[in-house]
Short mmCIF file of C-alpha atoms and ligand atoms in Angstrom, two decimals:
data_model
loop_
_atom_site.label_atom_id
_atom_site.label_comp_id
_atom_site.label_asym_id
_atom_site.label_seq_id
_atom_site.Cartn_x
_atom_site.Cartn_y
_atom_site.Cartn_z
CA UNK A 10 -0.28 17.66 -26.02
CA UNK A 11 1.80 15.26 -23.61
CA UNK A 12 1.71 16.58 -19.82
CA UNK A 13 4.08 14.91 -17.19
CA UNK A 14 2.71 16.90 -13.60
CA UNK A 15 5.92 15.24 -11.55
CA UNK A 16 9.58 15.34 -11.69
CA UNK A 17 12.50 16.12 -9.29
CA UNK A 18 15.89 18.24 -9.99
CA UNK A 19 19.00 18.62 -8.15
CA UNK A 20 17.45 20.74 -5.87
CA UNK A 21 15.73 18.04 -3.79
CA UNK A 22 16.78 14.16 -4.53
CA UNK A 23 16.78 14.17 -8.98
CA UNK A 24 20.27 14.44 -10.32
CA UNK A 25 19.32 16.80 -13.12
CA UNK A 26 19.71 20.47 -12.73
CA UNK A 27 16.48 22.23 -13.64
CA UNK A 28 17.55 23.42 -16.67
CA UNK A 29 19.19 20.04 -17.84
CA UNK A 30 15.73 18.62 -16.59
CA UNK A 31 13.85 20.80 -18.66
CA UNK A 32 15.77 20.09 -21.50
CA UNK A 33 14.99 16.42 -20.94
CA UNK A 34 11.39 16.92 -20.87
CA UNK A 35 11.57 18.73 -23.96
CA UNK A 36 14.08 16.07 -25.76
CA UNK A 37 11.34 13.75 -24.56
CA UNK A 38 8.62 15.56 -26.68
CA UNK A 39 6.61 16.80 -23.45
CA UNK A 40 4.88 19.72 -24.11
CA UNK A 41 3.76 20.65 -19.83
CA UNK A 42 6.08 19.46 -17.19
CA UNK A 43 5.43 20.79 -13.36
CA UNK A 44 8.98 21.40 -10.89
CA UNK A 45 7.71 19.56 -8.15
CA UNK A 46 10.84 19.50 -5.74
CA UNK A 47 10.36 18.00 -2.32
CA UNK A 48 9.72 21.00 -0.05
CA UNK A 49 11.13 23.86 -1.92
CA UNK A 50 10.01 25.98 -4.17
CA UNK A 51 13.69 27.18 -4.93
CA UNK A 52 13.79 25.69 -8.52
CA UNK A 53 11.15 27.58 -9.65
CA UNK A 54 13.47 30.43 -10.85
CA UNK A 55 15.79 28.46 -12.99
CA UNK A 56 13.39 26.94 -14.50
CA UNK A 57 11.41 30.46 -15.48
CA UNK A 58 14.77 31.88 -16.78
CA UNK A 59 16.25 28.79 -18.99
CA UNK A 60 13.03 26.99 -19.95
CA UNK A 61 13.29 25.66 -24.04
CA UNK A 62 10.87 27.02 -26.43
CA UNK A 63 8.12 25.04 -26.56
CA UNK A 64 7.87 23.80 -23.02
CA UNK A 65 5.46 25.29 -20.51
CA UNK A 66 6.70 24.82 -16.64
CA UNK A 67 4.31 24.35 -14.26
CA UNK A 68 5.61 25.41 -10.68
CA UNK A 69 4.90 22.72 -7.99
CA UNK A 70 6.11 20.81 -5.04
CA UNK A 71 5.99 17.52 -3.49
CA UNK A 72 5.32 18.44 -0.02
CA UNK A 73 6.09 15.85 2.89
CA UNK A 74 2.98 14.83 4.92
CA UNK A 75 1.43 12.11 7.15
CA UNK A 76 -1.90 10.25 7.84
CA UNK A 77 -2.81 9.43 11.34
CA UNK A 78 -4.86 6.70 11.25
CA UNK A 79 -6.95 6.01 14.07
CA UNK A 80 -5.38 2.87 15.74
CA UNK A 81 -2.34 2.53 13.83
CA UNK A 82 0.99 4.45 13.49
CA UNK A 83 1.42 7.54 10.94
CA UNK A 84 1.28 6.47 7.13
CA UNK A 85 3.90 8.22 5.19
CA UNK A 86 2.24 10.36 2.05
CA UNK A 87 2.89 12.55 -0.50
CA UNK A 88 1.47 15.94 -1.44
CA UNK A 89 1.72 17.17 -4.84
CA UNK A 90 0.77 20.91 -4.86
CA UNK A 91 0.79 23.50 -8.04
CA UNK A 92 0.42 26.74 -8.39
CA UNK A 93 0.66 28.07 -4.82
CA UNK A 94 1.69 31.46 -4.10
CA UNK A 95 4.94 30.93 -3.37
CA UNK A 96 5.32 33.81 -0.62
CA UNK A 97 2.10 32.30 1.08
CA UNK A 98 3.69 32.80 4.74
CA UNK A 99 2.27 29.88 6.37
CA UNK A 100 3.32 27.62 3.53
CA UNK A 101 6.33 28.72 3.47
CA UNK A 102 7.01 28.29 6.81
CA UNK A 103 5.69 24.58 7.06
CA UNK A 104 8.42 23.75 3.79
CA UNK A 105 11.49 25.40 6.00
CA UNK A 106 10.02 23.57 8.79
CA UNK A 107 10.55 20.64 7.13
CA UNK A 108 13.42 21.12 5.03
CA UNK A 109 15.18 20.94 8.74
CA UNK A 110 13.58 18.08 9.66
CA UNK A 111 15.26 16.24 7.05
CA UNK A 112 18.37 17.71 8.28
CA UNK A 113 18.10 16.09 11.59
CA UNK A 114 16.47 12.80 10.26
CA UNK A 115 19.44 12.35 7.63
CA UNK A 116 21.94 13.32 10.08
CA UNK A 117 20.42 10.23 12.87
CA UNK A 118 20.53 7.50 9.69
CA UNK A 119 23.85 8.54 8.96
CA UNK A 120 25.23 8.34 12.62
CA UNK A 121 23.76 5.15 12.86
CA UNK A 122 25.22 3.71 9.54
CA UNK A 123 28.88 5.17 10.31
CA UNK A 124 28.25 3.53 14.04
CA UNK A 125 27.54 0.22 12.46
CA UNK A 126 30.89 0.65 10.20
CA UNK A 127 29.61 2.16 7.24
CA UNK A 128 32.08 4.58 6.07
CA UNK A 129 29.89 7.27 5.38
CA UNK A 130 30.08 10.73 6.17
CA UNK A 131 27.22 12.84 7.21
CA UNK A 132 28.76 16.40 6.41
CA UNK A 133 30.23 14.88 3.11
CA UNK A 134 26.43 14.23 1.92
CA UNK A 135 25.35 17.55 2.19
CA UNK A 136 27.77 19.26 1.00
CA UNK A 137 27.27 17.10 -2.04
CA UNK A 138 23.69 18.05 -2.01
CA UNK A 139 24.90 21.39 -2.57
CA UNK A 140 22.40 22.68 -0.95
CA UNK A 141 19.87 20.60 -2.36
CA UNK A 142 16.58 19.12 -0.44
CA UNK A 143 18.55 16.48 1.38
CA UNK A 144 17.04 12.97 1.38
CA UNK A 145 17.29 9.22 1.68
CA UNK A 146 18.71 9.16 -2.46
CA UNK A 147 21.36 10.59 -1.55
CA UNK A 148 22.37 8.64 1.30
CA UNK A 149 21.95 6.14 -1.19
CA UNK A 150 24.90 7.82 -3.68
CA UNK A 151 26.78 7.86 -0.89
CA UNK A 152 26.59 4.78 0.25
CA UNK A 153 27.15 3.36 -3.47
CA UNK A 154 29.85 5.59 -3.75
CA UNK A 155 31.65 3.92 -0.49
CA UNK A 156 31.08 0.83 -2.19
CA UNK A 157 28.42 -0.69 0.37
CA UNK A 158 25.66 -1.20 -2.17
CA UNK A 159 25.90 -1.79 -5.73
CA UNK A 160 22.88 0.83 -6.74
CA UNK A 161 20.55 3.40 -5.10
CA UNK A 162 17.79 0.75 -5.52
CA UNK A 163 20.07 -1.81 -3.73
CA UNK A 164 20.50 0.86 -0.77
CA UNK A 165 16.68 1.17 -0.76
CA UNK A 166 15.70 -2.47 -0.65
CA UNK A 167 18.45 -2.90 2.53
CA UNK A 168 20.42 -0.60 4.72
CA UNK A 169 17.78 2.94 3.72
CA UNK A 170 14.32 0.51 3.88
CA UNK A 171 11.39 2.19 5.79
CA UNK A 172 12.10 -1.70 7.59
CA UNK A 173 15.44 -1.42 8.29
CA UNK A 174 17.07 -0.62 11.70
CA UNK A 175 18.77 2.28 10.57
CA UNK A 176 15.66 4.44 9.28
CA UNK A 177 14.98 7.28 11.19
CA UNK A 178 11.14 8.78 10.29
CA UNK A 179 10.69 12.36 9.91
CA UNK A 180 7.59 14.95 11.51
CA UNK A 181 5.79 15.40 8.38
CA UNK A 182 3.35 17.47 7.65
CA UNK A 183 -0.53 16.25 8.80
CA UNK A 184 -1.42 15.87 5.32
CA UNK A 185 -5.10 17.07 6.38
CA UNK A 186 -3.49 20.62 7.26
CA UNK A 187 -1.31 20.21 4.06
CA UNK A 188 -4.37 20.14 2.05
CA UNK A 189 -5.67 23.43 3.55
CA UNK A 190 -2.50 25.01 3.84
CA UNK A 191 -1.87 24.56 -0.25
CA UNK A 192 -5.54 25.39 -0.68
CA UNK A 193 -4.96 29.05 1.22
CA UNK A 194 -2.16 29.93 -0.79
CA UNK A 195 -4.03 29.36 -3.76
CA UNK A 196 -2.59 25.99 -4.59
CA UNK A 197 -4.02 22.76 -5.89
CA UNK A 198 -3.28 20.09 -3.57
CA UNK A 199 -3.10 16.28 -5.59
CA UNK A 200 -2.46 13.01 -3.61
CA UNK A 201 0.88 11.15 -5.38
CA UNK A 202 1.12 8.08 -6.15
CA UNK A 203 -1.28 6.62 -3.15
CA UNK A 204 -1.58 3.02 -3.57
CA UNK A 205 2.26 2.88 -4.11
CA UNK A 206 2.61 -0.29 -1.83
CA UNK A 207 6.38 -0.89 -2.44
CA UNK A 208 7.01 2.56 -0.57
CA UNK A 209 5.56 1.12 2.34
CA UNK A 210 1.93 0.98 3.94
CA UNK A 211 -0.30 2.61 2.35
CA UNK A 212 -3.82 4.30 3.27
CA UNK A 213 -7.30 3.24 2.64
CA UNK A 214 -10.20 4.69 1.02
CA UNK A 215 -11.97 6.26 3.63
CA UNK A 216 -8.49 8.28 4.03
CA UNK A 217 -8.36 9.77 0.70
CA UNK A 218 -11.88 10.55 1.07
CA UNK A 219 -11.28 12.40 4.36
CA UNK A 220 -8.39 14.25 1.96
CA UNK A 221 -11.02 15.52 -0.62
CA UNK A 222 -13.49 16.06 2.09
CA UNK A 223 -10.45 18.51 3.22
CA UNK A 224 -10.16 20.38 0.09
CA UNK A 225 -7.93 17.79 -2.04
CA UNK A 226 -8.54 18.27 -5.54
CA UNK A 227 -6.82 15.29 -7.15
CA UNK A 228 -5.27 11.47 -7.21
CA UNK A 229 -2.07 11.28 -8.84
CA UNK A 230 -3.24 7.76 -10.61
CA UNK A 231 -1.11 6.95 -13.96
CA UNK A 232 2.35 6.59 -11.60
CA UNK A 233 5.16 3.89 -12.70
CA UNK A 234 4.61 2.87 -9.38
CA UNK A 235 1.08 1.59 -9.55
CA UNK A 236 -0.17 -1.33 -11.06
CA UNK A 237 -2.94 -1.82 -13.71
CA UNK A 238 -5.15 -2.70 -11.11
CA UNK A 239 -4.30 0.12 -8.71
CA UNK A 240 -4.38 2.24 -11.33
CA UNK A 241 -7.98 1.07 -11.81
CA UNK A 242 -9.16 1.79 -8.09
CA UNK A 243 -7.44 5.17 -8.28
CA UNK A 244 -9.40 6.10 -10.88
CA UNK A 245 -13.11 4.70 -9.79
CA UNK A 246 -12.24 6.90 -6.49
CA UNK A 247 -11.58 9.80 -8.11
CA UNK A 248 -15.03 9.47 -10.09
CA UNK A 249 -16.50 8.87 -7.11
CA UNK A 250 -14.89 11.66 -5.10
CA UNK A 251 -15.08 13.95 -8.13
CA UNK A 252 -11.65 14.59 -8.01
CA UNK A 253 -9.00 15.28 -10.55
CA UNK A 254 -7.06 12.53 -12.56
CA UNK A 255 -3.05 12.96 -13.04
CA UNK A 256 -0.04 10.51 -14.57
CA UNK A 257 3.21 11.28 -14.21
CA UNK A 258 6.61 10.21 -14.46
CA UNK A 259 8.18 10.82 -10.96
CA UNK A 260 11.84 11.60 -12.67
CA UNK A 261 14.35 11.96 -10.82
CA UNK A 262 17.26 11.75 -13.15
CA UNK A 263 19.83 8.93 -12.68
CA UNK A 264 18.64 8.03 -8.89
CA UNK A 265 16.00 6.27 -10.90
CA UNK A 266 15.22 4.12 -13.52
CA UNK A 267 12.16 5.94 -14.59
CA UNK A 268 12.26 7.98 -17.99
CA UNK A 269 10.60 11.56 -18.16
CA UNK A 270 7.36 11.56 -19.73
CA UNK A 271 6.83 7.49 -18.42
CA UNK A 272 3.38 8.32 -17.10
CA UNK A 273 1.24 11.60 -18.66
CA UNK A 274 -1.62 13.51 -17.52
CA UNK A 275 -4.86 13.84 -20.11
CA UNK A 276 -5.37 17.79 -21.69
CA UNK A 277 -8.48 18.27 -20.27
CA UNK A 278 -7.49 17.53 -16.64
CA UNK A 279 -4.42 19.53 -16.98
CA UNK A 280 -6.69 22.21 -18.45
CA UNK A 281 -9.12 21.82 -15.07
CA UNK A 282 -5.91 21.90 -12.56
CA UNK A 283 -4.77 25.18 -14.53
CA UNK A 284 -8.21 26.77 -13.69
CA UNK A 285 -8.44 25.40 -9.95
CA UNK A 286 -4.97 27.05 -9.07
CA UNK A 287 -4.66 30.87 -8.32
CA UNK A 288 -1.76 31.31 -6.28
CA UNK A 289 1.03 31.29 -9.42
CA UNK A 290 0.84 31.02 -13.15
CA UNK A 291 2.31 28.30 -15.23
CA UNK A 292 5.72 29.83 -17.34
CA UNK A 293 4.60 29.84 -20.94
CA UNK A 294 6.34 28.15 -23.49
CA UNK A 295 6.92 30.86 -25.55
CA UNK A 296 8.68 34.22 -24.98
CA UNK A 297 11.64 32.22 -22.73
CA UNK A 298 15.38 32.04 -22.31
CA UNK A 299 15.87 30.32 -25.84
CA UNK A 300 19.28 31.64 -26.74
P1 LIG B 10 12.97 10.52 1.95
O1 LIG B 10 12.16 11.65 1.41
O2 LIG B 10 14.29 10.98 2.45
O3 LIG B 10 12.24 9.65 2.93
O4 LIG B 10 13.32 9.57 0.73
C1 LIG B 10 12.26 9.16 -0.10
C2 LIG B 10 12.60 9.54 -1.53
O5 LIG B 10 13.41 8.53 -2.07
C3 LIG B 10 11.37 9.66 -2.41
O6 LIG B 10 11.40 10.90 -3.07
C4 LIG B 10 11.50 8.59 -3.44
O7 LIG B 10 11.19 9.07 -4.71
C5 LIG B 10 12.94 8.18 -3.37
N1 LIG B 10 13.05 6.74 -3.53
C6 LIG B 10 12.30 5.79 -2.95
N2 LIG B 10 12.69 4.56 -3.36
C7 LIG B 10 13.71 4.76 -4.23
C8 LIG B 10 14.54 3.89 -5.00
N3 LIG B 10 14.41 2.58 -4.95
N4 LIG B 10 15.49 4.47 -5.77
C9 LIG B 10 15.64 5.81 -5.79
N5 LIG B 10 14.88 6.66 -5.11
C10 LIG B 10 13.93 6.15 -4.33
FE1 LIG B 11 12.22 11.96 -4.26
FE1 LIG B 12 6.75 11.08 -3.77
ZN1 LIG B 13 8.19 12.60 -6.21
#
């Protein structure tokens, strides 16, 4: 059984539909793949009604948090959650909450980048978002498109870097209340790719074990992004902290280099996340929109 537990569609920053994603995964010979949009749960649907034969969907998100260290600015961190009741009001509140956020933040990167004479249009970009999730990749397109960079990884490493003058953080989510918020809509909350160091600063141990202490049930470990020896340390924490072990791709289509299926999660800790999360159930492979 091959389980990838992290890919994005069109409806945050991947360029795949989530049918043409789900195809992918299935072309790629995955047998589980989790939806795991940043702050939305609005591909879930698509995915339910045109999922291949074969291919269980798992219904997730990548939610948009923070760490507050104690003497040091906010750390930047991701929150993988699955199988959260999607209605959960206070959930769903935080995601809207920060779905604008991203408005605001985009809109302040691009006003600074067309100030600096960088033809790029802020109302262009979300319009082709189509109403998509609206990050920093597609700045990126954009900004390829205009011919200022020659690829979305250039645009990362210069003009859209966490470093650069032009990035604009956003109020993420306190990934403490995260945790609990995923955990009381019946969700199981896992930590993404946390030693990713080429993302920018990353947080210590004592961090992720404040994160399980809060109800965190997993450490995204297997990620393209980590190396063998991160990898390693991800994995000795998770023993420690009993916690959950995950791999997974990351796809997001053609804003990345990264295949579906690069990075997969082991059966029997898929078949542990299954039984931690009450808030949804996974769509089964069988009995779907083949045809
Ligand atoms: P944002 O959420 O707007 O801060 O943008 C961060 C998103 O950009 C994350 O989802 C990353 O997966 C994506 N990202 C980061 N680095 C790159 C890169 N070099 N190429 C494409 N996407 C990237
Ligand atoms: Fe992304
Ligand atoms: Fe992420
Ligand atoms: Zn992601």
């Amino acid at each position: 059984m091959r389980i990838d537990l992290h890919t994005h569609s069109s409806v945050s920053d991947g360029t795949d539909s989530p049918a043409e994603l789900l195809a992918a995964a299935r072309g790629a010979g995955l047998d589980v793949v989790a939806l795991t949009d940043h702050d939305t749960t609005a591909g879930w649907a698509e995915a339910q009604r045109t999922r291949p034969e074969g291919l269980t969907v798992v219904p997730g998100m990548e939610l948009s948090c923070r760490w507050f260290p104690a003497q040091a600015p906010p750390i930047s961190v991701h929150l993988l959650a699955y199988l959260f009741d999607p209605e959960h009001p206070g959930l769903a509140a935080e995601r809207a909450r920060l779905r604008e956020e991203r408005l605001g933040r985009g809109e302040r990167i691009v006003a600074g980048l067309a100030e600096a004479g960088h033809p790029v249009v802020w109302d262009e970009i979300v319009e082709r978002a189509g109403g998509g999730v609206v990050g920093r990749p597609h700045v990126a397109r954009a900004l390829v498109e205009a011919g200022v960079v020659d690829s979305v990884d250039q645009a990362f490493a210069t003009l859209l870097h966490h470093r650069s003058p032009f990035y604009v953080a956003k109020a993420d989510t306190d990934v403490l209340a995260g945790i609990a918020l995923v955990r009381a809509a019946g969700g199981v909350p896992v930590f993404a790719h946390g030693l990713a160091t080429r993302r920018g600063r990353v947080v210590g141990d004592e961090a992720i074990a404040a994160m399980a202490e809060a109800g965190l049930l997993g450490l995204e470990v297997d990620h393209p992004d980590h190396d063998p020896d991160e990898r390693a340390h991800m994995r000795g924490l998770a023993g420690e902290l009993g916690l959950l072990v995950t791999g997974s791709s990351d796809y997001h289509g053609s804003n990345k280099t990264t295949p579906i299926a690069a990075c997969t999660t082991a059966p029997d800790q898929y078949e542990a996340l299954l039984a931690a999360g009450t808030g949804a159930v996974p769509f089964p492979g069988t009995g779907g929109a083949a045809g």
